[in-house]
mmCIF file of C-alpha atoms in Angstrom:
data_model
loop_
_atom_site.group_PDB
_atom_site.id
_atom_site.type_symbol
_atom_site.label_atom_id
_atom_site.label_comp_id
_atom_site.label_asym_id
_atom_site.label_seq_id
_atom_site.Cartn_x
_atom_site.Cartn_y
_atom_site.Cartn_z
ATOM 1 C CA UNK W 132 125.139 0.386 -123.311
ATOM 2 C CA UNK W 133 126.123 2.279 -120.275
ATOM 3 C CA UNK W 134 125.511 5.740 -119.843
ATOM 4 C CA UNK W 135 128.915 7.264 -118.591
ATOM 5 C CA UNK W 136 126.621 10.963 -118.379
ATOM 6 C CA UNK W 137 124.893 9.719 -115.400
ATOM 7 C CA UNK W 138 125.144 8.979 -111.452
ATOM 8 C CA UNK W 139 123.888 6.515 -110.129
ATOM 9 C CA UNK W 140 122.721 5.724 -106.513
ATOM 10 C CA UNK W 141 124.636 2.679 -105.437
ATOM 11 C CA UNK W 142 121.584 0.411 -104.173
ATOM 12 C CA UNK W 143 123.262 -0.859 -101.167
ATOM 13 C CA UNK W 144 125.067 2.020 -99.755
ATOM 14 C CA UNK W 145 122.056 4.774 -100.720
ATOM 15 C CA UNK W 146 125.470 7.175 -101.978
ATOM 16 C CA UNK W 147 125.988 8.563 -105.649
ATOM 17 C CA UNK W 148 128.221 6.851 -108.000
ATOM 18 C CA UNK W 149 130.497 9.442 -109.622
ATOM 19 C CA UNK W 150 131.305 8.017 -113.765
ATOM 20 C CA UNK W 151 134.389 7.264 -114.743
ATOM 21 C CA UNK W 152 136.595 9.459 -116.714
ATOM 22 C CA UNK W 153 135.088 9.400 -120.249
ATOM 23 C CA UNK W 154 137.732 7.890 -123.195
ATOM 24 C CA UNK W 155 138.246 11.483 -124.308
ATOM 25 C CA UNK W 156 140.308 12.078 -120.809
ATOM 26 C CA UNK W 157 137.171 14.296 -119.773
ATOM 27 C CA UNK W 158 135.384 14.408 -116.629
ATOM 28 C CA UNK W 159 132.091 14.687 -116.404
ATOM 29 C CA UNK W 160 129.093 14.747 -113.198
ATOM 30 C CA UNK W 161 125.900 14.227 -114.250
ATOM 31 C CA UNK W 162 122.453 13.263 -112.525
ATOM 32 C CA UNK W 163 119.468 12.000 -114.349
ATOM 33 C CA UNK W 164 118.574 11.894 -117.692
ATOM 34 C CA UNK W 165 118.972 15.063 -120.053
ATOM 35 C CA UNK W 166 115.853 16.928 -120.420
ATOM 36 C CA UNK W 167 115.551 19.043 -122.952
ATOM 37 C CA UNK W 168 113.026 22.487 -121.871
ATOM 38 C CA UNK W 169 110.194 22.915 -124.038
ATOM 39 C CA UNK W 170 110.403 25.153 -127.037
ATOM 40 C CA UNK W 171 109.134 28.757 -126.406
ATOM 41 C CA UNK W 172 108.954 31.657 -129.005
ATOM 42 C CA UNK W 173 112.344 31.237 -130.685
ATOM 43 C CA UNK W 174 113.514 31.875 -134.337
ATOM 44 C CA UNK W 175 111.117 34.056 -136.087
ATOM 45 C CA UNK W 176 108.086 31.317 -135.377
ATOM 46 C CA UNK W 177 105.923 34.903 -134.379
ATOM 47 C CA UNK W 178 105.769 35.918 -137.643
ATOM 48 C CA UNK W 179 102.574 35.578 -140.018
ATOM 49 C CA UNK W 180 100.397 32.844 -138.544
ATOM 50 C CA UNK W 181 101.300 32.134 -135.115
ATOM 51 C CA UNK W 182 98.536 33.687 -132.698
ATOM 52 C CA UNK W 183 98.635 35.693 -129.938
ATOM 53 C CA UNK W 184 97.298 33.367 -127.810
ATOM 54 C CA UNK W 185 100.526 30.849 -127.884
ATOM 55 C CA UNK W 186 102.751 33.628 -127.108
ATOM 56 C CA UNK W 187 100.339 34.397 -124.068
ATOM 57 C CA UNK W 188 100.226 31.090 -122.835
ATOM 58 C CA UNK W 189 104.450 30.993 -122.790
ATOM 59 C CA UNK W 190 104.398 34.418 -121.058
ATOM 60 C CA UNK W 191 102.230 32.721 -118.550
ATOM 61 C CA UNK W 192 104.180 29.372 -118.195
ATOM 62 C CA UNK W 193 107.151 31.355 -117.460
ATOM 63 C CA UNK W 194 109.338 30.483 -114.641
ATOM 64 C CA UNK W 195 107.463 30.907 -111.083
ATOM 65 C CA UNK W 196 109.034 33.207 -108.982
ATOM 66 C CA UNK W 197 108.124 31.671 -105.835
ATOM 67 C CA UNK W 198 107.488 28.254 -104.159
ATOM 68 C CA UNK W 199 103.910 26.549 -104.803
ATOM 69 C CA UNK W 200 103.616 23.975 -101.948
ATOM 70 C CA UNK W 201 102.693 20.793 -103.103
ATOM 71 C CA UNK W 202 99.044 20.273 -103.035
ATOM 72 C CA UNK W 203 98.733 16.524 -103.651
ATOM 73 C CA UNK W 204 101.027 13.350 -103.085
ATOM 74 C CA UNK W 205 101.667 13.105 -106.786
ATOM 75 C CA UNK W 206 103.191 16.869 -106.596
ATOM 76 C CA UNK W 207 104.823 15.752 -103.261
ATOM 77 C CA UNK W 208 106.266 12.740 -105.421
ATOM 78 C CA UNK W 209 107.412 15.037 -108.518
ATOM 79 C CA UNK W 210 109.366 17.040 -105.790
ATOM 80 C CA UNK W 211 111.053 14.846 -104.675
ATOM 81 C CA UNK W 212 112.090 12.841 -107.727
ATOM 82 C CA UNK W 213 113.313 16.234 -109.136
ATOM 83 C CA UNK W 214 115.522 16.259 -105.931
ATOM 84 C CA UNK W 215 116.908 12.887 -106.452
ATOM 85 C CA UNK W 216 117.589 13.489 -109.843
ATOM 86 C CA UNK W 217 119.183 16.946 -109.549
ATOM 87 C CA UNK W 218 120.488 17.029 -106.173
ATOM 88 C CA UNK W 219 121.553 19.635 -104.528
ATOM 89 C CA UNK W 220 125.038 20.749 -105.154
ATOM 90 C CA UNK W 221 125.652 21.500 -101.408
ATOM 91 C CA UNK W 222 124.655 17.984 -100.164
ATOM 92 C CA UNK W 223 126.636 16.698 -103.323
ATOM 93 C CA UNK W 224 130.002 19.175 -102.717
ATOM 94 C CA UNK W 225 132.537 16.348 -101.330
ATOM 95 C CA UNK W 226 131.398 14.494 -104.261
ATOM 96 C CA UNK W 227 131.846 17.599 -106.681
ATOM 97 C CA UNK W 228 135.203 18.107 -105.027
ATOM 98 C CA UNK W 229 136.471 14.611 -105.603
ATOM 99 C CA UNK W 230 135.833 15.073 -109.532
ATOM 100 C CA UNK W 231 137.500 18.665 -109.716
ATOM 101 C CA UNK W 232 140.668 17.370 -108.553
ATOM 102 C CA UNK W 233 143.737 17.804 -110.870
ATOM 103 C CA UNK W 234 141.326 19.803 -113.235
ATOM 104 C CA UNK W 235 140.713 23.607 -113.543
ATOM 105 C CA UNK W 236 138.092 24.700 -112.850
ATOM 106 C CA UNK W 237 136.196 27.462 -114.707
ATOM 107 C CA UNK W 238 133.506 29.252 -112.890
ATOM 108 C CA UNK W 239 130.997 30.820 -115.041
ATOM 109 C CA UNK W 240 128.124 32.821 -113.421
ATOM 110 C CA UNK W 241 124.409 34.425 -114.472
ATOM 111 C CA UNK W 242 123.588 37.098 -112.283
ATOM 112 C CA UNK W 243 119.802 38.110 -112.154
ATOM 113 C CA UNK W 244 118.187 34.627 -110.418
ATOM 114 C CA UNK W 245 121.651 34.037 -109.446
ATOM 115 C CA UNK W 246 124.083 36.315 -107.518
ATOM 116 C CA UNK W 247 121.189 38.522 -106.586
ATOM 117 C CA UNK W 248 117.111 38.042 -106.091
ATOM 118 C CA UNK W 249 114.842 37.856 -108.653
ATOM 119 C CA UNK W 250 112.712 41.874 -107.990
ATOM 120 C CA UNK W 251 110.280 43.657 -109.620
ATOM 121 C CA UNK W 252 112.542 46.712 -110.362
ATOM 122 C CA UNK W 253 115.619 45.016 -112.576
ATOM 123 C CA UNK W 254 117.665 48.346 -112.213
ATOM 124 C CA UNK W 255 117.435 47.609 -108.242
ATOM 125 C CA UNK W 256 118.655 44.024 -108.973
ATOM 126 C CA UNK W 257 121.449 44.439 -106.444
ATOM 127 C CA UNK W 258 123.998 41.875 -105.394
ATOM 128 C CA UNK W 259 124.602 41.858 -101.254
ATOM 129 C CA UNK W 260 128.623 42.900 -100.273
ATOM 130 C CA UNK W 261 129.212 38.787 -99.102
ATOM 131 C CA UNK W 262 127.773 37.996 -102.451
ATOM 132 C CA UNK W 263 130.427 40.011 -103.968
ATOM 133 C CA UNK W 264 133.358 38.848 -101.579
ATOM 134 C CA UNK W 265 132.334 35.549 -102.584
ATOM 135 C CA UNK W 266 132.674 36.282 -105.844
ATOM 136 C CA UNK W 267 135.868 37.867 -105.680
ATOM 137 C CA UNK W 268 137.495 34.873 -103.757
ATOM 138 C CA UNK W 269 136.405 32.407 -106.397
ATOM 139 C CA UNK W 270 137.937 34.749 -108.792
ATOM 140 C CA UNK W 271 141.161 34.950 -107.350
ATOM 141 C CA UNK W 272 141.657 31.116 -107.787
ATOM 142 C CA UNK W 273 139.394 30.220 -110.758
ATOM 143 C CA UNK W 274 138.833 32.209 -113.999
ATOM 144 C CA UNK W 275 134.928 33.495 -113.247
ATOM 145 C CA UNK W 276 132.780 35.043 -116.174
ATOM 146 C CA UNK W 277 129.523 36.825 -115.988
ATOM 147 C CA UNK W 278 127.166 35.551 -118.344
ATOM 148 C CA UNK W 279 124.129 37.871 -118.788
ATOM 149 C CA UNK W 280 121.110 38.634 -120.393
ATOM 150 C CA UNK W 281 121.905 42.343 -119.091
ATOM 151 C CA UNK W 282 124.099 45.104 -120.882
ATOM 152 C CA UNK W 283 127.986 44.607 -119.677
ATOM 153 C CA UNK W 284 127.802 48.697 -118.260
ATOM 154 C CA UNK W 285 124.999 47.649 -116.234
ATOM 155 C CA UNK W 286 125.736 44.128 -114.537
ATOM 156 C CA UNK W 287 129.449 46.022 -113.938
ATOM 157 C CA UNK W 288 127.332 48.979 -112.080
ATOM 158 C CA UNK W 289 126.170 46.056 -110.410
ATOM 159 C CA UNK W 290 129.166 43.521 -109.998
ATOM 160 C CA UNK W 291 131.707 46.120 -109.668
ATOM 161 C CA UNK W 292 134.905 43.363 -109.853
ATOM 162 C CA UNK W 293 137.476 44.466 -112.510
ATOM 163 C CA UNK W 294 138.857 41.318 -111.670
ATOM 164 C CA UNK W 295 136.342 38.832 -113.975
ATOM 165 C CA UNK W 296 135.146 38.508 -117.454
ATOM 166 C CA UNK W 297 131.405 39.533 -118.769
ATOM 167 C CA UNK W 298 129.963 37.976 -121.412
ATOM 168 C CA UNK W 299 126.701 40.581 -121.852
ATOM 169 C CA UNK W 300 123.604 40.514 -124.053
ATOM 170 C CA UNK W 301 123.950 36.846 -123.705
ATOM 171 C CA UNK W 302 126.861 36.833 -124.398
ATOM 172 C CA UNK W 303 126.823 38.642 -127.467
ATOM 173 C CA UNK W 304 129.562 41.410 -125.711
ATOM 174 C CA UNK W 305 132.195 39.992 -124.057
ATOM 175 C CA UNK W 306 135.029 41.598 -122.174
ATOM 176 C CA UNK W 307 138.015 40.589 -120.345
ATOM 177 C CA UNK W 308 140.229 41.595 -117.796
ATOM 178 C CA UNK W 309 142.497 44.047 -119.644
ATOM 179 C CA UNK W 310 146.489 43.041 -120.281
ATOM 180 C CA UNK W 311 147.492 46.692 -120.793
ATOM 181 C CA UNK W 312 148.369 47.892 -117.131
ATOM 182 C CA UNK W 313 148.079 51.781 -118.558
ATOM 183 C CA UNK W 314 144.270 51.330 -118.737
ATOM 184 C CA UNK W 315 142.148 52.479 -115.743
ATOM 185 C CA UNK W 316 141.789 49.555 -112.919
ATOM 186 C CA UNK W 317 138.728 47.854 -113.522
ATOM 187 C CA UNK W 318 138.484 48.897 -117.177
ATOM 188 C CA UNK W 319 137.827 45.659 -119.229
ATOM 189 C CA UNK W 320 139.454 45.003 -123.172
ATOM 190 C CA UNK W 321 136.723 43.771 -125.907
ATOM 191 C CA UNK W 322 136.707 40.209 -126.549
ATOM 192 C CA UNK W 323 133.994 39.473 -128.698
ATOM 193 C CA UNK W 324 130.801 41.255 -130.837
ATOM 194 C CA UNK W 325 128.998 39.168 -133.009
ATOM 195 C CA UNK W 326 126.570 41.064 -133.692
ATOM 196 C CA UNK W 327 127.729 44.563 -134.156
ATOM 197 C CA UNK W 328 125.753 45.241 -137.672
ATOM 198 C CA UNK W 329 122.666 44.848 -135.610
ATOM 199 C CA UNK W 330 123.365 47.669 -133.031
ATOM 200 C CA UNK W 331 120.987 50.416 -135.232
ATOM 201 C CA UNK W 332 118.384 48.214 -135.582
ATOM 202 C CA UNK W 333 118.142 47.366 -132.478
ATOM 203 C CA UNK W 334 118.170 50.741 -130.927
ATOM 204 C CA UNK W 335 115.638 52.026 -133.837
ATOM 205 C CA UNK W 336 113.290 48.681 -131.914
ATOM 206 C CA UNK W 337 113.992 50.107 -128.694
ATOM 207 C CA UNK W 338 112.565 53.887 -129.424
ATOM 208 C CA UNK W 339 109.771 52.395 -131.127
ATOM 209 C CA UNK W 340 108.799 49.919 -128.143
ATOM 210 C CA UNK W 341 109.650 52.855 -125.850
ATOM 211 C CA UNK W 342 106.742 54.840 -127.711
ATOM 212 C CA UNK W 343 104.472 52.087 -128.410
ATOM 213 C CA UNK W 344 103.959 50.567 -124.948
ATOM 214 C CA UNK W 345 103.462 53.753 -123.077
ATOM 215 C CA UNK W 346 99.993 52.888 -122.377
ATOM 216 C CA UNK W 347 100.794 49.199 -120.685
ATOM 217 C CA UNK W 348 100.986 50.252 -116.671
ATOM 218 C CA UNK W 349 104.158 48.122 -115.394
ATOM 219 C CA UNK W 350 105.598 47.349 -118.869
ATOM 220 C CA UNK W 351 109.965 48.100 -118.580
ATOM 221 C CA UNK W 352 111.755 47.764 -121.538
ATOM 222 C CA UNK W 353 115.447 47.277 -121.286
ATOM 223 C CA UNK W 354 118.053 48.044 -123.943
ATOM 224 C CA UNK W 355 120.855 45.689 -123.487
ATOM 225 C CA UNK W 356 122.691 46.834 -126.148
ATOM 226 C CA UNK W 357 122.972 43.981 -128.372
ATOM 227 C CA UNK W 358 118.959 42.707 -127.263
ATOM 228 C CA UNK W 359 116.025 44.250 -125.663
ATOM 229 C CA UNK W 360 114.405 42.969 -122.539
ATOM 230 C CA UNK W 361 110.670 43.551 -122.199
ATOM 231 C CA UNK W 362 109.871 42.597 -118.396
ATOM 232 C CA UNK W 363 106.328 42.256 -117.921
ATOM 233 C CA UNK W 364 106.525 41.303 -114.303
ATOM 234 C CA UNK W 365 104.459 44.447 -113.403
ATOM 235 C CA UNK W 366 102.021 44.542 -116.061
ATOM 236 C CA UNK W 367 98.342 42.773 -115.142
ATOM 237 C CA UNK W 368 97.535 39.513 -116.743
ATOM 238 C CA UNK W 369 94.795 41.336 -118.796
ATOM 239 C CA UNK W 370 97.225 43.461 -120.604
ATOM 240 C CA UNK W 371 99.416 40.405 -121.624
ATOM 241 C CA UNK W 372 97.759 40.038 -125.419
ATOM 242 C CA UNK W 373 98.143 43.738 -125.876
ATOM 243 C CA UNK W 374 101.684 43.961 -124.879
ATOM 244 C CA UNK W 375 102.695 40.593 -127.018
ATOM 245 C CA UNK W 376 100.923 42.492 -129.864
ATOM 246 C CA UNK W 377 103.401 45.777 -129.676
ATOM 247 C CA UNK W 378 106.157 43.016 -129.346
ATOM 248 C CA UNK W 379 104.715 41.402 -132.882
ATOM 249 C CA UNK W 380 104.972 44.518 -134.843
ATOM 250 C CA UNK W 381 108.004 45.044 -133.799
ATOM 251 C CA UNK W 382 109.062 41.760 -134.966
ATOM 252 C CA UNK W 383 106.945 42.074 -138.306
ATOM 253 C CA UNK W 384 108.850 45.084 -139.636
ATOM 254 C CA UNK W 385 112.618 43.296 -137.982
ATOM 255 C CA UNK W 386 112.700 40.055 -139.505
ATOM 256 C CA UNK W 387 116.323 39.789 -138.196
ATOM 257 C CA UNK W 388 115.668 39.895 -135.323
ATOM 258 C CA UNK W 389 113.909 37.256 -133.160
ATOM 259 C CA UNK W 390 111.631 36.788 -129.995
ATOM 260 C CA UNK W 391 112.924 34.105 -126.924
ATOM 261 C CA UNK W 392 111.522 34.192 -123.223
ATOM 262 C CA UNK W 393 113.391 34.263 -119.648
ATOM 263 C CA UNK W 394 111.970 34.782 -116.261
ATOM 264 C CA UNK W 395 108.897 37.191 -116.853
ATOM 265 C CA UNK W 396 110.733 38.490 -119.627
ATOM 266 C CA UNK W 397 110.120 38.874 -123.542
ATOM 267 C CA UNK W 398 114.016 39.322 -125.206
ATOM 268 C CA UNK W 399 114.457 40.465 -128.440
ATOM 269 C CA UNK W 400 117.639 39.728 -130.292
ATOM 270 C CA UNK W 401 119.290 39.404 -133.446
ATOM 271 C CA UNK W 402 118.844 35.932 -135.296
ATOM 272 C CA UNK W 403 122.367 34.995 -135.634
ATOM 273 C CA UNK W 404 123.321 31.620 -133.823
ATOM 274 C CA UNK W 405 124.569 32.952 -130.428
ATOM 275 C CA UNK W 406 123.426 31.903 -127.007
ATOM 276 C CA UNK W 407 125.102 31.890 -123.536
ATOM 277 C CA UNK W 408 126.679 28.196 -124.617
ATOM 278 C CA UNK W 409 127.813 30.017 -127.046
ATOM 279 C CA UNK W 410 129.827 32.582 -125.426
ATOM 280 C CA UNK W 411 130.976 29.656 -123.172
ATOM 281 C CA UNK W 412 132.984 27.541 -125.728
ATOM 282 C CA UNK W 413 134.151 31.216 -126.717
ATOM 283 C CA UNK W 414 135.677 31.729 -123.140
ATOM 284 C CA UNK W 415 136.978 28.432 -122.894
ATOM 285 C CA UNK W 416 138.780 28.646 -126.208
ATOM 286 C CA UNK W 417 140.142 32.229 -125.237
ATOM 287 C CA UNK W 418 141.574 30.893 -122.300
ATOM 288 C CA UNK W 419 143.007 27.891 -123.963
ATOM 289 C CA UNK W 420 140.489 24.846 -122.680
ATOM 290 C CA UNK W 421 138.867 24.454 -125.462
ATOM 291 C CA UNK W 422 140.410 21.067 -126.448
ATOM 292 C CA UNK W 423 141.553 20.254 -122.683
ATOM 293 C CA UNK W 424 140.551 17.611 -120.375
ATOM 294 C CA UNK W 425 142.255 18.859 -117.533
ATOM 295 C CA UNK W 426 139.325 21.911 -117.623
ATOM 296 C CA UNK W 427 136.237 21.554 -115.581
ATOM 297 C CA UNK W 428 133.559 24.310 -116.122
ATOM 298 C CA UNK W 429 131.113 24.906 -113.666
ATOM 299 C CA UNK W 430 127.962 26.885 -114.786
ATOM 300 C CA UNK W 431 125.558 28.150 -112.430
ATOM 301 C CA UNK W 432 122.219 30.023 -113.407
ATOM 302 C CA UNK W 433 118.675 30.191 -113.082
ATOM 303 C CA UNK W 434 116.888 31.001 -116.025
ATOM 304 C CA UNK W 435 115.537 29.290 -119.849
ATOM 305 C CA UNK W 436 118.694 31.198 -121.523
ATOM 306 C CA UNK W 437 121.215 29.396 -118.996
ATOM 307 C CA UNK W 438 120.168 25.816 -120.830
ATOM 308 C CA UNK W 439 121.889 26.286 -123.457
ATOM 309 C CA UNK W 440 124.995 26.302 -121.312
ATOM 310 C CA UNK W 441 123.617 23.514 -120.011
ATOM 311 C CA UNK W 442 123.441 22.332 -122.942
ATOM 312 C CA UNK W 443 126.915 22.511 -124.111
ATOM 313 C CA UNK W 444 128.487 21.051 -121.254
ATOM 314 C CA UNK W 445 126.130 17.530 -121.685
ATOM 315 C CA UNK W 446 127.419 17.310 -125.512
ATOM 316 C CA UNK W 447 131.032 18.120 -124.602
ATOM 317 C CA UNK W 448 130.503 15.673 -121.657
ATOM 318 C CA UNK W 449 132.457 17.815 -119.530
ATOM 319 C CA UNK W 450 131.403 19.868 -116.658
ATOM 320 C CA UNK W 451 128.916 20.363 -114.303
ATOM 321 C CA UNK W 452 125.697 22.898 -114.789
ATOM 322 C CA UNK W 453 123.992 24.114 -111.320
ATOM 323 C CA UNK W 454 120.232 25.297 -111.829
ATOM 324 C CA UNK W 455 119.295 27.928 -109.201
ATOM 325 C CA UNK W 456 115.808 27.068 -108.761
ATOM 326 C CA UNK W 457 113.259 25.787 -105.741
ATOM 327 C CA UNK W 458 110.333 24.455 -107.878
ATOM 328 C CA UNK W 459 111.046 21.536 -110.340
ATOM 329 C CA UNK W 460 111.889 22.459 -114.230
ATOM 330 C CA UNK W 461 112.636 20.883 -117.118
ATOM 331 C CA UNK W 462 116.672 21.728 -117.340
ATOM 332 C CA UNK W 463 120.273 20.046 -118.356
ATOM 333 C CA UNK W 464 121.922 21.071 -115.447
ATOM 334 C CA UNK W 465 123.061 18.138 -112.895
ATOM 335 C CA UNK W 466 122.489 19.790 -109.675
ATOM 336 C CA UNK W 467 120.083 22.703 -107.903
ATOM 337 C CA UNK W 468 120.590 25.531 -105.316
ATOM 338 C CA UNK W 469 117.614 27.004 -104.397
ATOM 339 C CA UNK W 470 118.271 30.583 -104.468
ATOM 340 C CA UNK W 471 121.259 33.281 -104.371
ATOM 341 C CA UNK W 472 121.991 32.593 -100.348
ATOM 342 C CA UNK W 473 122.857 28.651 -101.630
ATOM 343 C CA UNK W 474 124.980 30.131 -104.857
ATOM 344 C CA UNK W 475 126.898 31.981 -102.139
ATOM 345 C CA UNK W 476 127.055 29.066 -99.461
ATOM 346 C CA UNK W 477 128.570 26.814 -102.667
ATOM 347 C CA UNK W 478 130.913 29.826 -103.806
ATOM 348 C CA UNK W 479 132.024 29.857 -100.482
ATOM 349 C CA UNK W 480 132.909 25.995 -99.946
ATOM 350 C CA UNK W 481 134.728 26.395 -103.153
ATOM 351 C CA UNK W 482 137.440 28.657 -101.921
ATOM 352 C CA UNK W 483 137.731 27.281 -98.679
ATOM 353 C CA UNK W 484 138.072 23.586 -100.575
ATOM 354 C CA UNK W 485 140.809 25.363 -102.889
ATOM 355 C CA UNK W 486 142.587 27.056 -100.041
ATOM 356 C CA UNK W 487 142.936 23.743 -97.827
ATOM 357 C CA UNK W 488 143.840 21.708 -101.387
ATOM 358 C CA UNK W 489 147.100 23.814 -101.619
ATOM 359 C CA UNK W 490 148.292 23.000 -97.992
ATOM 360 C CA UNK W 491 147.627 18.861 -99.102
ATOM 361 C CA UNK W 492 144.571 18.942 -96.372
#
């Protein structure tokens, strides 16, 4: 059976293949087979039995911040058949291009990993001024959302474009561009809040990790209104198992809520069924593409909570998911930038490709 998910390298002429329009009339770019990231501390799995040794060992096999040269021609070989498989989506843009023709596209953006550098201090996460021209430009020609694991107040301090839409807490509070031309410029009109009910609880977790982890040097924990963000980043190896263990009675005495990992981060959250694919289909159906095949989505992020956007755009076979990343990773995505300067570069190539579209160039 052929795979109409995948492109292939044409074996005489060394060049990608794009597939052909799928029989749903979507398009749809994808490289290499779909792999599928390995499980980490999801549901309410660290409950009960589950030792504190597992949860150490995904704290520790969380996503490396920096390059590791290769140190062996097997490495050297992984490299580089990560590369071929998920190339990059510079290298690939004419290609990209070709497929977004006649189709609108939807730009949907993480930020920390992203639009700015990963740094030790997340409330000094900032976004450079071309970053944010960039990302005004794309906006004015493509509808561009936000899509953080950060509180919508903050990644706005951060963003500072009225002109987009945020989809916060992983996109558990999104906002929109407000309608009502009365309303302060930049001020954005409520969407969607799933999990409302859940806003007590978790600010009665917050206080209590506040309290309770006073005596872990380096520890940050982050109240994202609708989750918690425990960065451990700072915080010495050694002090791992007794910072998971504050994390586990917190968890213990909150069954609703539940424990999944990002970049050097622990995030707490409530259990219902909502993920950053999740607010995606949400934003697509709010803006009327939920059912269209003349829609292309474009998601670009860097982190384990950005696969399931990934995700979603492999089972609706429509779309095309960028992973920000310079070391190889199990992901979904169909290309790779290696870091924020590349997201801008590709941001860039996007408007100028738009602009020269509409004069027929």
């Amino acid at each position: 059976m052929t795979n109409h998910n995948v492109v292939v390298r044409d074996a005489k002429s060394g060049e990608f293949l794009l597939p052909p329009i799928v029989s749903k009339g979507r398009s749809n770019i994808a490289v290499g087979r779909p792999k599928y990231t390995r499980k980490i501390i999801t549901d309410n799995e660290g409950r009960g039995g589950v030792k504190i040794s597992s949860w150490i060992d995904s704290m520790r096999d969380s996503s490396p911040t920096r390059v590791k040269p290769a140190t062996s021609s097997s490495e050297t070989e992984e490299n580089n058949s990560w590369i071929v498989n998920h190339p990059s989506a510079l290298n690939m843009f004419e290609q990209i291009a070709s497929a977004s023709k006649e189709k609108q596209i939807v730009m949907f953006l993480d930020y920390d990993g992203t639009l700015s550098p990963i740094v030790e201090d997340p409330d000094r996460a900032f976004m450079t001024n071309e970053m944010r021209e960039a990302v005004r430009s794309v906006a004015c020609y493509f509808p561009t959302a936000i899509v953080t694991g950060r509180c919508i107040d903050k990644v706005y301090s951060f963003v500072k474009l009225g002109g987009v839409y945020y989809a916060g807490s992983h996109g558990m509070d999104i906002k929109g561009p407000s309608i009502n031309h009365e309303n302060k410029k930049g001020r954005q009109g409520v969407l969607f809040q799933p999990a409302n009910e859940y806003l007590s609880m978790i600010d009665k977790a917050y206080k209590i990790l506040l309290e309770s982890t006073k005596s872990i040097p380096g520890v940050k924990i982050e109240n994202n209104k609708f989750c918690l963000s425990v960065h451990y980043r700072c915080v010495e190896e050694k002090m791992w198992a007794a910072l998971a263990e504050k994390v586990r009675v917190v968890l213990d005495n909150y069954p609703k809520l539940r424990l999944t990992q990002g970049r050097k981060v622990l995030e707490i959250r409530p259990t219902i069924k909502w993920d950053k694919g999740k607010a995606l289909e949400f934003l697509l159906e709010s803006l009327g593409y939920a059912n269209s095949g003349d829609v292309l989505p474009v998601y670009i992020g860097d982190d384990r909570t950005d696969e399931d956007a990934f995700k979603v755009l492999r089972s609706r076979g429509q779309g095309i998911g960028i992973l920000v990343s310079k070391v190889p990773k199990e992901t979904n995505a169909s290309f790779s930038l290696q870091d924020p300067t590349e997201v801008k570069q590709f941001l860039q190539r996007l408007v100028e490709w738009k602009q020269l579209s509409q004069y027929g160039v």
